Amino acid sequence: MIECKNLTKIYVNGDVETKALNAVSFRIEKGEFVSIIGPSGSGKSTLMHILGALEVPTSGTYFLDGKEISKYDDDELSMLRQQKIGFVFQAFNLLPRTTVLRNVMLPLLYTDTTKEEREERARECLKYAGLEESKFQNLSNQLSGGQIQRVAIARALINNPAIILADEPTGNLDTKTSHIVMQAFQALHKQGHTIILITHEPEIAEYAERIISVRDGMIESDHKKETR
Ligand SMILES: Nc1ncnc2c1ncn2[C@@H]1O[C@H](COP(=O)(O)OP(=O)(O)O)[C@@H](O)[C@H]1O
Ligand SMILES: [Mg+2]
């Protein structure tokens, strides 16, 4: 489903060049749950931005479902993001004085759907992400950190994406809440979703069935766990 070959990303700021990714290659099959782990500055977010079609690599190729994304222009990238990718970020980027339901429905606003269909789909996704129904009409600033992340997961699911990309989704959560949110990702994986999760915490990475470790923009190791 995903095939990357020699992905390299160089950021240029004035005279300073930073090689954030250095010839990274891997494949991820449909339905895999992969953690990408590495210390701060190792290139994890850069990799996620490329996989999520938010940025293109400086060189190398990225194939998603057989299409070479690394050659796409901005319009093609944005179309691809809407159709295939669900994002969950560390910084909770929900609209604050807006209900949970509206936050989840929002990505469908300009699609060919009725309000009833959007609401129905949002309810389905929220249940799927494990949020109690009594919270659906709450404003998002009236929720706990763990509940907010469930809403963020529901929103990422709304367009039925081929891949779910999560960048440090537990970064702002306490340990107990982090594990609850990771169980929600595990449940999505069991339902057949492809999940790529970025973290710097080994206990969080352990929830995946495969762990790719990056350092200085390169893959240091790539291990699959024994299937349970
Ligand atoms: N937009 C940017 N411009 C310049 N340098 C950047 C930019 N984004 C990231 N970097 C640099 O690229 C390297 C990798 O960053 P990043 O991918 O954010 O790592 P991580 O997510 O693992 O902390 C770091 O040295 C960082 O400072
Ligand atoms: Mg990062």
PDB file of C-alpha atoms and ligand atoms in Angstrom:
ATOM      1  CA  MET A   1       0.000   0.000   0.000  1.00  0.00           C
ATOM      2  CA  ILE A   2       2.855   2.378   0.940  1.00  0.00           C
ATOM      3  CA  GLU A   3       6.255   2.123  -0.648  1.00  0.00           C
ATOM      4  CA  CYS A   4       9.003   4.646   0.027  1.00  0.00           C
ATOM      5  CA  LYS A   5      12.379   4.539  -1.676  1.00  0.00           C
ATOM      6  CA  ASN A   6      15.317   6.696  -0.650  1.00  0.00           C
ATOM      7  CA  LEU A   7      13.168   9.479   0.773  1.00  0.00           C
ATOM      8  CA  THR A   8      15.357  12.471   1.490  1.00  0.00           C
ATOM      9  CA  LYS A   9      14.218  15.824   2.821  1.00  0.00           C
ATOM     10  CA  ILE A  10      16.521  18.806   3.083  1.00  0.00           C
ATOM     11  CA  TYR A  11      15.220  22.026   4.651  1.00  0.00           C
ATOM     12  CA  VAL A  12      17.017  25.168   3.529  1.00  0.00           C
ATOM     13  CA  ASN A  13      16.899  28.307   5.687  1.00  0.00           C
ATOM     14  CA  GLY A  14      19.299  30.955   4.354  1.00  0.00           C
ATOM     15  CA  ASP A  15      22.740  29.332   4.399  1.00  0.00           C
ATOM     16  CA  VAL A  16      21.672  26.547   6.747  1.00  0.00           C
ATOM     17  CA  GLU A  17      20.700  23.188   5.312  1.00  0.00           C
ATOM     18  CA  THR A  18      19.143  20.518   7.537  1.00  0.00           C
ATOM     19  CA  LYS A  19      18.920  16.980   6.245  1.00  0.00           C
ATOM     20  CA  ALA A  20      15.807  15.860   8.118  1.00  0.00           C
ATOM     21  CA  LEU A  21      15.516  12.557   6.229  1.00  0.00           C
ATOM     22  CA  ASN A  22      18.376  10.685   4.640  1.00  0.00           C
ATOM     23  CA  ALA A  23      17.497   7.974   2.094  1.00  0.00           C
ATOM     24  CA  VAL A  24      14.683   6.299   4.013  1.00  0.00           C
ATOM     25  CA  SER A  25      13.092   3.209   2.397  1.00  0.00           C
ATOM     26  CA  PHE A  26      10.293   0.925   3.639  1.00  0.00           C
ATOM     27  CA  ARG A  27       6.966  -0.661   2.716  1.00  0.00           C
ATOM     28  CA  ILE A  28       3.781  -0.750   4.753  1.00  0.00           C
ATOM     29  CA  GLU A  29       0.997  -3.158   3.813  1.00  0.00           C
ATOM     30  CA  LYS A  30      -2.714  -2.503   4.113  1.00  0.00           C
ATOM     31  CA  GLY A  31      -3.998  -3.192   7.639  1.00  0.00           C
ATOM     32  CA  GLU A  32      -0.633  -2.863   9.384  1.00  0.00           C
ATOM     33  CA  PHE A  33      -0.250  -1.000  12.676  1.00  0.00           C
ATOM     34  CA  VAL A  34       3.215   0.588  12.675  1.00  0.00           C
ATOM     35  CA  SER A  35       4.900   2.805  15.246  1.00  0.00           C
ATOM     36  CA  ILE A  36       7.680   5.112  14.190  1.00  0.00           C
ATOM     37  CA  ILE A  37       9.844   5.874  17.183  1.00  0.00           C
ATOM     38  CA  GLY A  38      12.876   8.097  17.627  1.00  0.00           C
ATOM     39  CA  PRO A  39      14.249  10.957  19.710  1.00  0.00           C
ATOM     40  CA  SER A  40      13.256  14.577  19.172  1.00  0.00           C
ATOM     41  CA  GLY A  41      14.705  15.958  15.932  1.00  0.00           C
ATOM     42  CA  SER A  42      15.187  12.528  14.335  1.00  0.00           C
ATOM     43  CA  GLY A  43      12.846  13.319  11.413  1.00  0.00           C
ATOM     44  CA  LYS A  44       9.595  11.663  12.559  1.00  0.00           C
ATOM     45  CA  SER A  45       7.297  14.598  11.847  1.00  0.00           C
ATOM     46  CA  THR A  46       8.985  15.232   8.502  1.00  0.00           C
ATOM     47  CA  LEU A  47       8.333  11.620   7.540  1.00  0.00           C
ATOM     48  CA  MET A  48       4.713  11.877   8.672  1.00  0.00           C
ATOM     49  CA  HIS A  49       4.253  15.072   6.633  1.00  0.00           C
ATOM     50  CA  ILE A  50       5.505  13.294   3.530  1.00  0.00           C
ATOM     51  CA  LEU A  51       3.380  10.174   4.172  1.00  0.00           C
ATOM     52  CA  GLY A  52       0.372  12.439   4.815  1.00  0.00           C
ATOM     53  CA  ALA A  53       0.882  14.349   1.550  1.00  0.00           C
ATOM     54  CA  LEU A  54       1.477  17.608   3.439  1.00  0.00           C
ATOM     55  CA  GLU A  55       4.974  17.918   1.951  1.00  0.00           C
ATOM     56  CA  VAL A  56       6.927  16.378  -0.895  1.00  0.00           C
ATOM     57  CA  PRO A  57      10.412  14.894  -0.455  1.00  0.00           C
ATOM     58  CA  THR A  58      13.503  16.656  -1.830  1.00  0.00           C
ATOM     59  CA  SER A  59      14.353  13.386  -3.561  1.00  0.00           C
ATOM     60  CA  GLY A  60      13.232   9.773  -3.524  1.00  0.00           C
ATOM     61  CA  THR A  61       9.852   8.275  -4.354  1.00  0.00           C
ATOM     62  CA  TYR A  62       6.653   7.665  -2.415  1.00  0.00           C
ATOM     63  CA  PHE A  63       4.015   5.340  -3.836  1.00  0.00           C
ATOM     64  CA  LEU A  64       0.582   5.187  -2.196  1.00  0.00           C
ATOM     65  CA  ASP A  65      -1.815   2.598  -3.636  1.00  0.00           C
ATOM     66  CA  GLY A  66       0.385   2.367  -6.724  1.00  0.00           C
ATOM     67  CA  LYS A  67       0.414   6.128  -7.420  1.00  0.00           C
ATOM     68  CA  GLU A  68       3.602   8.170  -7.239  1.00  0.00           C
ATOM     69  CA  ILE A  69       2.727  10.928  -4.792  1.00  0.00           C
ATOM     70  CA  SER A  70       6.221  12.414  -4.782  1.00  0.00           C
ATOM     71  CA  LYS A  71       5.412  13.947  -8.209  1.00  0.00           C
ATOM     72  CA  TYR A  72       2.065  15.506  -7.199  1.00  0.00           C
ATOM     73  CA  ASP A  73       1.433  19.270  -7.229  1.00  0.00           C
ATOM     74  CA  ASP A  74      -0.319  21.101  -4.360  1.00  0.00           C
ATOM     75  CA  ASP A  75      -3.849  20.605  -5.695  1.00  0.00           C
ATOM     76  CA  GLU A  76      -3.337  16.897  -6.278  1.00  0.00           C
ATOM     77  CA  LEU A  77      -1.824  16.540  -2.795  1.00  0.00           C
ATOM     78  CA  SER A  78      -4.755  18.271  -1.142  1.00  0.00           C
ATOM     79  CA  MET A  79      -7.260  16.098  -3.015  1.00  0.00           C
ATOM     80  CA  LEU A  80      -5.358  12.982  -1.962  1.00  0.00           C
ATOM     81  CA  ARG A  81      -5.336  14.100   1.692  1.00  0.00           C
ATOM     82  CA  GLN A  82      -9.089  14.576   1.702  1.00  0.00           C
ATOM     83  CA  GLN A  83      -9.727  11.202   0.119  1.00  0.00           C
ATOM     84  CA  LYS A  84      -7.223   8.896   1.755  1.00  0.00           C
ATOM     85  CA  ILE A  85      -5.716  10.248   4.948  1.00  0.00           C
ATOM     86  CA  GLY A  86      -6.941  10.824   8.489  1.00  0.00           C
ATOM     87  CA  PHE A  87      -4.720  12.845  10.814  1.00  0.00           C
ATOM     88  CA  VAL A  88      -4.543  12.831  14.610  1.00  0.00           C
ATOM     89  CA  PHE A  89      -2.165  15.386  16.088  1.00  0.00           C
ATOM     90  CA  GLN A  90      -0.695  15.981  19.533  1.00  0.00           C
ATOM     91  CA  ALA A  91      -1.895  19.553  19.705  1.00  0.00           C
ATOM     92  CA  PHE A  92      -5.634  19.119  20.021  1.00  0.00           C
ATOM     93  CA  ASN A  93      -6.806  21.112  17.026  1.00  0.00           C
ATOM     94  CA  LEU A  94     -10.550  21.057  17.612  1.00  0.00           C
ATOM     95  CA  LEU A  95     -12.645  24.213  17.396  1.00  0.00           C
ATOM     96  CA  PRO A  96     -13.138  25.216  21.066  1.00  0.00           C
ATOM     97  CA  ARG A  97     -16.642  26.718  21.334  1.00  0.00           C
ATOM     98  CA  THR A  98     -18.116  24.180  18.935  1.00  0.00           C
ATOM     99  CA  THR A  99     -19.899  20.956  19.803  1.00  0.00           C
ATOM    100  CA  VAL A 100     -18.222  17.579  19.548  1.00  0.00           C
ATOM    101  CA  LEU A 101     -20.616  16.538  16.766  1.00  0.00           C
ATOM    102  CA  ARG A 102     -19.958  19.655  14.685  1.00  0.00           C
ATOM    103  CA  ASN A 103     -16.191  19.243  15.095  1.00  0.00           C
ATOM    104  CA  VAL A 104     -16.385  15.712  13.718  1.00  0.00           C
ATOM    105  CA  MET A 105     -18.780  16.636  10.875  1.00  0.00           C
ATOM    106  CA  LEU A 106     -16.654  19.573   9.727  1.00  0.00           C
ATOM    107  CA  PRO A 107     -14.412  17.772   7.186  1.00  0.00           C
ATOM    108  CA  LEU A 108     -17.562  16.650   5.306  1.00  0.00           C
ATOM    109  CA  LEU A 109     -18.988  20.165   5.029  1.00  0.00           C
ATOM    110  CA  TYR A 110     -18.089  20.735   1.386  1.00  0.00           C
ATOM    111  CA  THR A 111     -18.759  17.204   0.234  1.00  0.00           C
ATOM    112  CA  ASP A 112     -21.853  15.966  -1.531  1.00  0.00           C
ATOM    113  CA  THR A 113     -23.723  14.988   1.657  1.00  0.00           C
ATOM    114  CA  THR A 114     -26.807  16.189   3.524  1.00  0.00           C
ATOM    115  CA  LYS A 115     -26.602  17.501   7.082  1.00  0.00           C
ATOM    116  CA  GLU A 116     -28.433  14.368   8.285  1.00  0.00           C
ATOM    117  CA  GLU A 117     -25.928  12.091   6.559  1.00  0.00           C
ATOM    118  CA  ARG A 118     -23.008  14.051   8.002  1.00  0.00           C
ATOM    119  CA  GLU A 119     -24.446  13.847  11.509  1.00  0.00           C
ATOM    120  CA  GLU A 120     -25.199  10.144  11.185  1.00  0.00           C
ATOM    121  CA  ARG A 121     -21.638   9.450  10.012  1.00  0.00           C
ATOM    122  CA  ALA A 122     -20.192  11.632  12.821  1.00  0.00           C
ATOM    123  CA  ARG A 123     -22.199   9.701  15.424  1.00  0.00           C
ATOM    124  CA  GLU A 124     -20.942   6.407  14.008  1.00  0.00           C
ATOM    125  CA  CYS A 125     -17.313   7.548  14.136  1.00  0.00           C
ATOM    126  CA  LEU A 126     -17.631   8.909  17.686  1.00  0.00           C
ATOM    127  CA  LYS A 127     -19.067   5.595  18.878  1.00  0.00           C
ATOM    128  CA  TYR A 128     -16.302   3.790  17.036  1.00  0.00           C
ATOM    129  CA  ALA A 129     -13.690   5.959  18.778  1.00  0.00           C
ATOM    130  CA  GLY A 130     -15.321   5.113  22.115  1.00  0.00           C
ATOM    131  CA  LEU A 131     -16.773   8.464  23.212  1.00  0.00           C
ATOM    132  CA  GLU A 132     -19.882   8.247  25.417  1.00  0.00           C
ATOM    133  CA  GLU A 133     -23.009   9.470  23.637  1.00  0.00           C
ATOM    134  CA  SER A 134     -23.814  11.844  26.516  1.00  0.00           C
ATOM    135  CA  LYS A 135     -20.814  13.966  25.431  1.00  0.00           C
ATOM    136  CA  PHE A 136     -21.774  14.442  21.762  1.00  0.00           C
ATOM    137  CA  GLN A 137     -23.427  17.843  22.337  1.00  0.00           C
ATOM    138  CA  ASN A 138     -20.697  19.118  24.690  1.00  0.00           C
ATOM    139  CA  LEU A 139     -18.462  21.945  23.551  1.00  0.00           C
ATOM    140  CA  SER A 140     -15.010  20.570  22.873  1.00  0.00           C
ATOM    141  CA  ASN A 141     -13.471  22.783  25.584  1.00  0.00           C
ATOM    142  CA  GLN A 142     -15.681  20.947  28.138  1.00  0.00           C
ATOM    143  CA  LEU A 143     -13.911  17.635  27.622  1.00  0.00           C
ATOM    144  CA  SER A 144     -10.947  15.923  29.252  1.00  0.00           C
ATOM    145  CA  GLY A 145      -7.714  15.338  27.303  1.00  0.00           C
ATOM    146  CA  GLY A 146      -8.560  11.703  26.663  1.00  0.00           C
ATOM    147  CA  GLN A 147     -12.074  12.558  25.457  1.00  0.00           C
ATOM    148  CA  ILE A 148     -10.658  15.243  23.153  1.00  0.00           C
ATOM    149  CA  GLN A 149      -8.311  12.699  21.575  1.00  0.00           C
ATOM    150  CA  ARG A 150     -11.250  10.348  20.986  1.00  0.00           C
ATOM    151  CA  VAL A 151     -13.020  13.181  19.181  1.00  0.00           C
ATOM    152  CA  ALA A 152      -9.849  13.815  17.153  1.00  0.00           C
ATOM    153  CA  ILE A 153      -9.747  10.105  16.240  1.00  0.00           C
ATOM    154  CA  ALA A 154     -13.434  10.200  15.238  1.00  0.00           C
ATOM    155  CA  ARG A 155     -12.762  13.224  13.041  1.00  0.00           C
ATOM    156  CA  ALA A 156      -9.818  11.468  11.416  1.00  0.00           C
ATOM    157  CA  LEU A 157     -12.161   8.568  10.545  1.00  0.00           C
ATOM    158  CA  ILE A 158     -14.960  10.633   9.055  1.00  0.00           C
ATOM    159  CA  ASN A 159     -13.924  10.282   5.407  1.00  0.00           C
ATOM    160  CA  ASN A 160     -13.160   6.582   5.828  1.00  0.00           C
ATOM    161  CA  PRO A 161      -9.438   7.104   5.124  1.00  0.00           C
ATOM    162  CA  ALA A 162      -7.107   4.454   3.775  1.00  0.00           C
ATOM    163  CA  ILE A 163      -4.450   5.418   6.341  1.00  0.00           C
ATOM    164  CA  ILE A 164      -4.633   6.977   9.783  1.00  0.00           C
ATOM    165  CA  LEU A 165      -1.552   9.013  10.658  1.00  0.00           C
ATOM    166  CA  ALA A 166      -1.035  10.027  14.263  1.00  0.00           C
ATOM    167  CA  ASP A 167       1.830  12.301  15.356  1.00  0.00           C
ATOM    168  CA  GLU A 168       2.486  11.996  19.120  1.00  0.00           C
ATOM    169  CA  PRO A 169      -1.263  11.568  19.822  1.00  0.00           C
ATOM    170  CA  THR A 170      -0.552  10.919  23.509  1.00  0.00           C
ATOM    171  CA  GLY A 171       2.021  13.702  23.866  1.00  0.00           C
ATOM    172  CA  ASN A 172      -0.242  15.886  26.031  1.00  0.00           C
ATOM    173  CA  LEU A 173      -1.860  13.105  28.050  1.00  0.00           C
ATOM    174  CA  ASP A 174      -1.119  11.521  31.418  1.00  0.00           C
ATOM    175  CA  THR A 175      -0.024   7.875  31.455  1.00  0.00           C
ATOM    176  CA  LYS A 176      -3.421   6.352  32.230  1.00  0.00           C
ATOM    177  CA  THR A 177      -5.224   8.417  29.572  1.00  0.00           C
ATOM    178  CA  SER A 178      -2.470   7.636  27.053  1.00  0.00           C
ATOM    179  CA  HIS A 179      -3.129   3.929  27.455  1.00  0.00           C
ATOM    180  CA  ILE A 180      -6.881   4.419  27.022  1.00  0.00           C
ATOM    181  CA  VAL A 181      -6.281   6.346  23.782  1.00  0.00           C
ATOM    182  CA  MET A 182      -3.857   3.662  22.567  1.00  0.00           C
ATOM    183  CA  GLN A 183      -6.527   1.025  23.183  1.00  0.00           C
ATOM    184  CA  ALA A 184      -8.788   3.020  20.856  1.00  0.00           C
ATOM    185  CA  PHE A 185      -6.065   2.822  18.147  1.00  0.00           C
ATOM    186  CA  GLN A 186      -5.667  -0.883  18.784  1.00  0.00           C
ATOM    187  CA  ALA A 187      -9.413  -1.382  18.325  1.00  0.00           C
ATOM    188  CA  LEU A 188      -9.250   0.481  14.984  1.00  0.00           C
ATOM    189  CA  HIS A 189      -6.415  -1.767  13.894  1.00  0.00           C
ATOM    190  CA  LYS A 190      -8.454  -4.861  14.758  1.00  0.00           C
ATOM    191  CA  GLN A 191     -11.213  -3.508  12.491  1.00  0.00           C
ATOM    192  CA  GLY A 192      -8.720  -3.486   9.606  1.00  0.00           C
ATOM    193  CA  HIS A 193      -7.516   0.129   9.513  1.00  0.00           C
ATOM    194  CA  THR A 194      -3.931   0.942   8.534  1.00  0.00           C
ATOM    195  CA  ILE A 195      -2.341   3.008  11.295  1.00  0.00           C
ATOM    196  CA  ILE A 196       1.004   4.780  11.399  1.00  0.00           C
ATOM    197  CA  LEU A 197       1.736   6.263  14.787  1.00  0.00           C
ATOM    198  CA  ILE A 198       4.648   8.460  15.716  1.00  0.00           C
ATOM    199  CA  THR A 199       5.959   8.617  19.258  1.00  0.00           C
ATOM    200  CA  HIS A 200       9.119   9.072  21.275  1.00  0.00           C
ATOM    201  CA  GLU A 201       7.807   6.836  24.090  1.00  0.00           C
ATOM    202  CA  PRO A 202       8.685   3.117  23.938  1.00  0.00           C
ATOM    203  CA  GLU A 203       5.605   1.998  25.966  1.00  0.00           C
ATOM    204  CA  ILE A 204       3.356   3.731  23.428  1.00  0.00           C
ATOM    205  CA  ALA A 205       5.220   2.269  20.435  1.00  0.00           C
ATOM    206  CA  GLU A 206       4.669  -1.208  21.926  1.00  0.00           C
ATOM    207  CA  TYR A 207       0.970  -1.079  21.049  1.00  0.00           C
ATOM    208  CA  ALA A 208       1.859  -1.526  17.367  1.00  0.00           C
ATOM    209  CA  GLU A 209       2.736  -4.840  15.736  1.00  0.00           C
ATOM    210  CA  ARG A 210       5.742  -3.337  14.001  1.00  0.00           C
ATOM    211  CA  ILE A 211       8.208  -0.730  15.274  1.00  0.00           C
ATOM    212  CA  ILE A 212      10.401   1.321  12.949  1.00  0.00           C
ATOM    213  CA  SER A 213      13.044   3.236  14.825  1.00  0.00           C
ATOM    214  CA  VAL A 214      14.582   6.368  13.268  1.00  0.00           C
ATOM    215  CA  ARG A 215      17.642   8.345  14.249  1.00  0.00           C
ATOM    216  CA  ASP A 216      19.306  11.273  12.493  1.00  0.00           C
ATOM    217  CA  GLY A 217      16.916  10.939   9.568  1.00  0.00           C
ATOM    218  CA  MET A 218      17.726   7.276   8.964  1.00  0.00           C
ATOM    219  CA  ILE A 219      16.056   3.976   9.833  1.00  0.00           C
ATOM    220  CA  GLU A 220      17.942   2.361  12.680  1.00  0.00           C
ATOM    221  CA  SER A 221      15.807  -0.771  13.009  1.00  0.00           C
ATOM    222  CA  ASP A 222      12.524  -2.228  11.749  1.00  0.00           C
ATOM    223  CA  HIS A 223      11.025  -5.047  13.843  1.00  0.00           C
ATOM    224  CA  LYS A 224       7.811  -6.983  13.517  1.00  0.00           C
ATOM    225  CA  LYS A 225       6.458  -8.523  16.695  1.00  0.00           C
ATOM    226  CA  GLU A 226       5.431 -12.148  16.892  1.00  0.00           C
ATOM    227  CA  THR A 227       1.712 -12.308  16.201  1.00  0.00           C
ATOM    228  CA  ARG A 228      -0.291 -13.090  19.307  1.00  0.00           C
TER     229      ARG A 228
HETATM  230  N1  LIG B   1      10.299  23.566   8.348  1.00  0.00           N
HETATM  231  C1  LIG B   1      11.535  23.301   8.748  1.00  0.00           C
HETATM  232  N2  LIG B   1      12.565  24.101   8.410  1.00  0.00           N
HETATM  233  C2  LIG B   1      13.844  23.825   8.799  1.00  0.00           C
HETATM  234  N3  LIG B   1      14.193  22.750   9.539  1.00  0.00           N
HETATM  235  C3  LIG B   1      13.226  21.915   9.898  1.00  0.00           C
HETATM  236  C4  LIG B   1      11.845  22.134   9.551  1.00  0.00           C
HETATM  237  N4  LIG B   1      11.108  21.112  10.059  1.00  0.00           N
HETATM  238  C5  LIG B   1      11.958  20.301  10.705  1.00  0.00           C
HETATM  239  N5  LIG B   1      13.226  20.777  10.625  1.00  0.00           N
HETATM  240  C6  LIG B   1      14.447  20.154  11.168  1.00  0.00           C
HETATM  241  O1  LIG B   1      14.494  18.823  10.667  1.00  0.00           O
HETATM  242  C7  LIG B   1      14.929  17.909  11.688  1.00  0.00           C
HETATM  243  C8  LIG B   1      13.863  16.856  11.907  1.00  0.00           C
HETATM  244  O2  LIG B   1      12.708  17.470  12.475  1.00  0.00           O
HETATM  245  P1  LIG B   1      11.340  16.698  12.772  1.00  0.00           P
HETATM  246  O3  LIG B   1      10.972  15.946  11.550  1.00  0.00           O
HETATM  247  O4  LIG B   1      10.365  17.687  13.293  1.00  0.00           O
HETATM  248  O5  LIG B   1      11.786  15.685  13.916  1.00  0.00           O
HETATM  249  P2  LIG B   1      10.952  14.969  15.077  1.00  0.00           P
HETATM  250  O6  LIG B   1       9.510  15.014  14.707  1.00  0.00           O
HETATM  251  O7  LIG B   1      11.525  13.591  15.126  1.00  0.00           O
HETATM  252  O8  LIG B   1      11.236  15.718  16.330  1.00  0.00           O
HETATM  253  C9  LIG B   1      15.222  18.753  12.916  1.00  0.00           C
HETATM  254  O9  LIG B   1      16.600  19.044  12.930  1.00  0.00           O
HETATM  255  C10 LIG B   1      14.402  20.002  12.683  1.00  0.00           C
HETATM  256  O10 LIG B   1      14.979  21.102  13.324  1.00  0.00           O
HETATM  257 MG    MG B   2       7.789  15.725  15.784  1.00  0.00          MG
END
